Amino acid sequence: MKYYILSLILSIAFLAQSQDGQFKADIKKSSLQWTGKKVAGEHTGNIALKSGELSLQKGKISSGKFDIDMRSITCTDIKDAEYNKKLIGHLNSDDFFSVQKFPVASFLIKEAKTKDGKNYTIKGDLTIKGISNPIEFAAVIEKNKDLITATSFIKINRAKFDIRYGSGSFFQGLGDNLIYDDFELNVKLVVPTK
């Protein structure tokens, strides 16, 4: 019995150590889905991860760095091709993300806390349009011997990144033209560990 328990402990320790190190995200299997809301409705779409790296110590997240390709933004709810193209052009413009000047956004994990190895509180610095702000969000981490999958729902206040168009934080009397400052990201991150 003692031998069995010792073997089990050693096996768990080996598994944790075998997952230690730096691992690159699978950008094709990872996904970021955005939602922006306004008084008159909302729009949804996707944006691609350009690159990503997650570091583990003792089988737990210790740090990470992720770059987002702002040029990849799409809209999935508008079916009219001309209107869709017009919206994407507007999002790319200086009214919103200034994609020509700032083609990459980034997130740097500064702290990752967990009590059970699955449910995390993530803190870090998000940079959009060259402006960095701290953010905090919950993430669920699923691990097996050769794959990590992380999912999270993140709310981001665009006003903190000087994205002013239609924002009640900068303009008064917008009425039905008001676009809410918070936009949402549903994130699925897939990181092979082998």
Tab-separated table of C-alpha atoms in Angstrom:
chain	number	residue	atom	x	y	z
A	1	MET	CA	0.000	0.000	0.000
A	2	LYS	CA	2.797	2.431	0.914
A	3	TYR	CA	4.589	1.533	-2.321
A	4	TYR	CA	1.430	2.232	-4.322
A	5	ILE	CA	0.933	5.646	-2.702
A	6	LEU	CA	4.593	6.549	-3.262
A	7	SER	CA	4.336	5.516	-6.920
A	8	LEU	CA	1.195	7.627	-7.334
A	9	ILE	CA	2.869	10.695	-5.813
A	10	LEU	CA	5.926	10.258	-8.028
A	11	SER	CA	3.729	9.859	-11.105
A	12	ILE	CA	1.853	13.088	-10.342
A	13	ALA	CA	5.109	14.920	-9.694
A	14	PHE	CA	6.556	13.641	-12.967
A	15	LEU	CA	3.459	14.724	-14.888
A	16	ALA	CA	3.647	18.216	-13.398
A	17	GLN	CA	7.334	18.552	-14.204
A	18	SER	CA	6.881	17.154	-17.700
A	19	GLN	CA	4.514	20.066	-18.425
A	20	ASP	CA	6.926	22.698	-17.134
A	21	GLY	CA	8.481	25.073	-19.647
A	22	GLN	CA	7.400	27.452	-22.397
A	23	PHE	CA	4.853	26.306	-24.963
A	24	LYS	CA	3.586	27.951	-28.136
A	25	ALA	CA	-0.123	28.383	-28.774
A	26	ASP	CA	-1.737	26.682	-31.762
A	27	ILE	CA	-2.970	29.827	-33.519
A	28	LYS	CA	-5.157	27.875	-35.969
A	29	LYS	CA	-7.084	26.062	-33.238
A	30	SER	CA	-7.237	29.046	-30.874
A	31	SER	CA	-10.046	31.576	-31.331
A	32	LEU	CA	-11.119	35.051	-30.230
A	33	GLN	CA	-14.743	36.054	-30.796
A	34	TRP	CA	-15.693	39.689	-30.202
A	35	THR	CA	-19.010	41.378	-29.457
A	36	GLY	CA	-19.584	45.120	-29.562
A	37	LYS	CA	-22.888	46.558	-28.366
A	38	LYS	CA	-24.739	49.780	-29.065
A	39	VAL	CA	-28.143	51.202	-28.183
A	40	ALA	CA	-29.576	50.006	-31.496
A	41	GLY	CA	-28.120	46.482	-31.405
A	42	GLU	CA	-24.782	44.694	-31.562
A	43	HIS	CA	-22.162	43.274	-33.901
A	44	THR	CA	-20.056	40.131	-33.590
A	45	GLY	CA	-16.999	38.743	-35.300
A	46	ASN	CA	-13.624	37.075	-35.022
A	47	ILE	CA	-10.024	38.153	-34.683
A	48	ALA	CA	-6.933	35.987	-35.027
A	49	LEU	CA	-4.135	35.258	-32.624
A	50	LYS	CA	-0.831	36.170	-34.306
A	51	SER	CA	1.361	34.340	-31.789
A	52	GLY	CA	1.247	33.160	-28.218
A	53	GLU	CA	3.394	31.563	-25.559
A	54	LEU	CA	2.432	30.118	-22.190
A	55	SER	CA	4.868	29.241	-19.411
A	56	LEU	CA	4.237	26.595	-16.740
A	57	GLN	CA	5.957	25.954	-13.420
A	58	LYS	CA	5.030	22.837	-11.463
A	59	GLY	CA	2.208	22.263	-13.894
A	60	LYS	CA	0.624	25.682	-13.278
A	61	ILE	CA	0.557	28.849	-15.372
A	62	SER	CA	3.321	31.260	-14.410
A	63	SER	CA	3.408	33.722	-17.317
A	64	GLY	CA	2.424	34.242	-20.926
A	65	LYS	CA	2.613	36.613	-23.879
A	66	PHE	CA	0.093	36.849	-26.721
A	67	ASP	CA	-0.027	38.983	-29.866
A	68	ILE	CA	-3.303	39.646	-31.699
A	69	ASP	CA	-3.436	40.398	-35.426
A	70	MET	CA	-5.687	43.466	-35.610
A	71	ARG	CA	-5.694	43.269	-39.411
A	72	SER	CA	-7.591	39.977	-39.228
A	73	ILE	CA	-10.789	41.371	-37.696
A	74	THR	CA	-14.007	40.117	-39.311
A	75	CYS	CA	-17.746	40.631	-38.787
A	76	THR	CA	-19.979	37.546	-38.741
A	77	ASP	CA	-23.451	39.007	-38.220
A	78	ILE	CA	-23.748	41.274	-41.286
A	79	LYS	CA	-24.582	39.254	-44.386
A	80	ASP	CA	-24.629	42.148	-46.872
A	81	ALA	CA	-21.098	42.161	-48.328
A	82	GLU	CA	-20.946	45.926	-48.944
A	83	TYR	CA	-22.215	46.842	-45.459
A	84	ASN	CA	-19.892	44.244	-43.909
A	85	LYS	CA	-16.890	45.709	-45.722
A	86	LYS	CA	-17.907	49.221	-44.641
A	87	LEU	CA	-18.052	48.196	-40.966
A	88	ILE	CA	-14.671	46.450	-41.092
A	89	GLY	CA	-13.164	49.503	-42.771
A	90	HIS	CA	-14.554	51.684	-39.999
A	91	LEU	CA	-13.200	49.394	-37.265
A	92	ASN	CA	-9.783	49.515	-38.952
A	93	SER	CA	-9.833	53.320	-39.145
A	94	ASP	CA	-8.603	55.907	-36.638
A	95	ASP	CA	-12.157	56.117	-35.263
A	96	PHE	CA	-11.554	52.719	-33.673
A	97	PHE	CA	-8.391	50.583	-33.748
A	98	SER	CA	-6.079	52.522	-36.137
A	99	VAL	CA	-4.968	49.214	-37.616
A	100	GLN	CA	-2.533	50.710	-40.135
A	101	LYS	CA	-0.609	52.405	-37.331
A	102	PHE	CA	-1.106	49.656	-34.739
A	103	PRO	CA	-1.458	46.283	-36.532
A	104	VAL	CA	-0.792	44.233	-33.379
A	105	ALA	CA	-2.406	44.267	-29.932
A	106	SER	CA	-0.845	42.275	-27.098
A	107	PHE	CA	-1.523	40.784	-23.693
A	108	LEU	CA	1.144	39.997	-21.119
A	109	ILE	CA	0.282	37.796	-18.130
A	110	LYS	CA	1.712	39.308	-14.954
A	111	GLU	CA	0.010	37.051	-12.403
A	112	ALA	CA	-1.963	33.793	-12.503
A	113	LYS	CA	-3.557	32.482	-9.318
A	114	THR	CA	-5.405	29.213	-8.786
A	115	LYS	CA	-6.519	27.108	-5.839
A	116	ASP	CA	-7.426	23.995	-7.765
A	117	GLY	CA	-5.225	24.095	-10.896
A	118	LYS	CA	-8.290	24.600	-13.097
A	119	ASN	CA	-10.002	27.875	-12.198
A	120	TYR	CA	-7.630	30.815	-12.525
A	121	THR	CA	-7.670	34.529	-11.885
A	122	ILE	CA	-5.471	36.126	-14.536
A	123	LYS	CA	-3.965	39.608	-14.236
A	124	GLY	CA	-1.903	41.298	-16.887
A	125	ASP	CA	-1.308	44.220	-19.229
A	126	LEU	CA	-3.374	44.633	-22.398
A	127	THR	CA	-1.960	46.918	-25.098
A	128	ILE	CA	-4.197	48.343	-27.840
A	129	LYS	CA	-3.204	51.279	-30.078
A	130	GLY	CA	0.077	51.477	-28.176
A	131	ILE	CA	-1.752	52.126	-24.887
A	132	SER	CA	-1.327	49.635	-22.031
A	133	ASN	CA	-3.806	49.062	-19.219
A	134	PRO	CA	-4.094	46.369	-16.540
A	135	ILE	CA	-6.983	43.921	-16.833
A	136	GLU	CA	-8.195	41.002	-14.742
A	137	PHE	CA	-10.415	38.074	-15.711
A	138	ALA	CA	-11.321	34.499	-14.833
A	139	ALA	CA	-10.104	31.582	-16.945
A	140	VAL	CA	-10.794	27.861	-16.925
A	141	ILE	CA	-7.774	25.686	-17.741
A	142	GLU	CA	-8.206	22.092	-18.913
A	143	LYS	CA	-5.031	19.997	-19.050
A	144	ASN	CA	-4.102	16.554	-20.225
A	145	LYS	CA	-0.696	15.035	-20.852
A	146	ASP	CA	-0.065	16.868	-24.134
A	147	LEU	CA	-2.594	19.711	-24.442
A	148	ILE	CA	-3.798	22.764	-22.515
A	149	THR	CA	-7.113	24.411	-23.373
A	150	ALA	CA	-7.961	27.724	-21.729
A	151	THR	CA	-11.322	29.475	-22.028
A	152	SER	CA	-12.269	32.906	-20.744
A	153	PHE	CA	-14.794	35.704	-21.132
A	154	ILE	CA	-13.199	39.143	-21.025
A	155	LYS	CA	-14.801	42.587	-20.895
A	156	ILE	CA	-12.632	45.439	-22.158
A	157	ASN	CA	-13.336	49.144	-21.732
A	158	ARG	CA	-12.327	50.679	-25.061
A	159	ALA	CA	-12.357	54.217	-23.640
A	160	LYS	CA	-9.204	53.355	-21.674
A	161	PHE	CA	-7.443	52.808	-25.019
A	162	ASP	CA	-8.574	56.144	-26.495
A	163	ILE	CA	-11.170	54.527	-28.780
A	164	ARG	CA	-13.602	57.438	-28.773
A	165	TYR	CA	-16.081	56.972	-31.606
A	166	GLY	CA	-19.672	56.930	-30.309
A	167	SER	CA	-18.467	56.751	-26.704
A	168	GLY	CA	-20.485	58.345	-23.915
A	169	SER	CA	-17.218	58.801	-22.021
A	170	PHE	CA	-16.137	61.451	-24.541
A	171	PHE	CA	-19.330	62.772	-26.178
A	172	GLN	CA	-22.724	63.906	-24.903
A	173	GLY	CA	-26.164	63.587	-26.496
A	174	LEU	CA	-25.391	60.579	-28.709
A	175	GLY	CA	-28.863	59.079	-28.260
A	176	ASP	CA	-29.371	56.002	-30.447
A	177	ASN	CA	-25.859	56.485	-31.878
A	178	LEU	CA	-24.262	55.593	-28.549
A	179	ILE	CA	-21.853	52.640	-28.698
A	180	TYR	CA	-21.129	51.124	-25.307
A	181	ASP	CA	-17.560	51.389	-24.044
A	182	ASP	CA	-17.318	47.739	-23.016
A	183	PHE	CA	-16.731	45.164	-25.715
A	184	GLU	CA	-16.449	41.449	-25.046
A	185	LEU	CA	-14.034	38.709	-26.039
A	186	ASN	CA	-14.785	35.014	-25.821
A	187	VAL	CA	-11.371	33.389	-25.881
A	188	LYS	CA	-10.358	29.799	-26.516
A	189	LEU	CA	-6.630	29.187	-26.297
A	190	VAL	CA	-5.147	25.859	-27.364
A	191	VAL	CA	-1.551	25.144	-26.331
A	192	PRO	CA	0.171	21.820	-27.142
A	193	THR	CA	2.685	20.771	-24.489
A	194	LYS	CA	4.509	18.260	-26.714
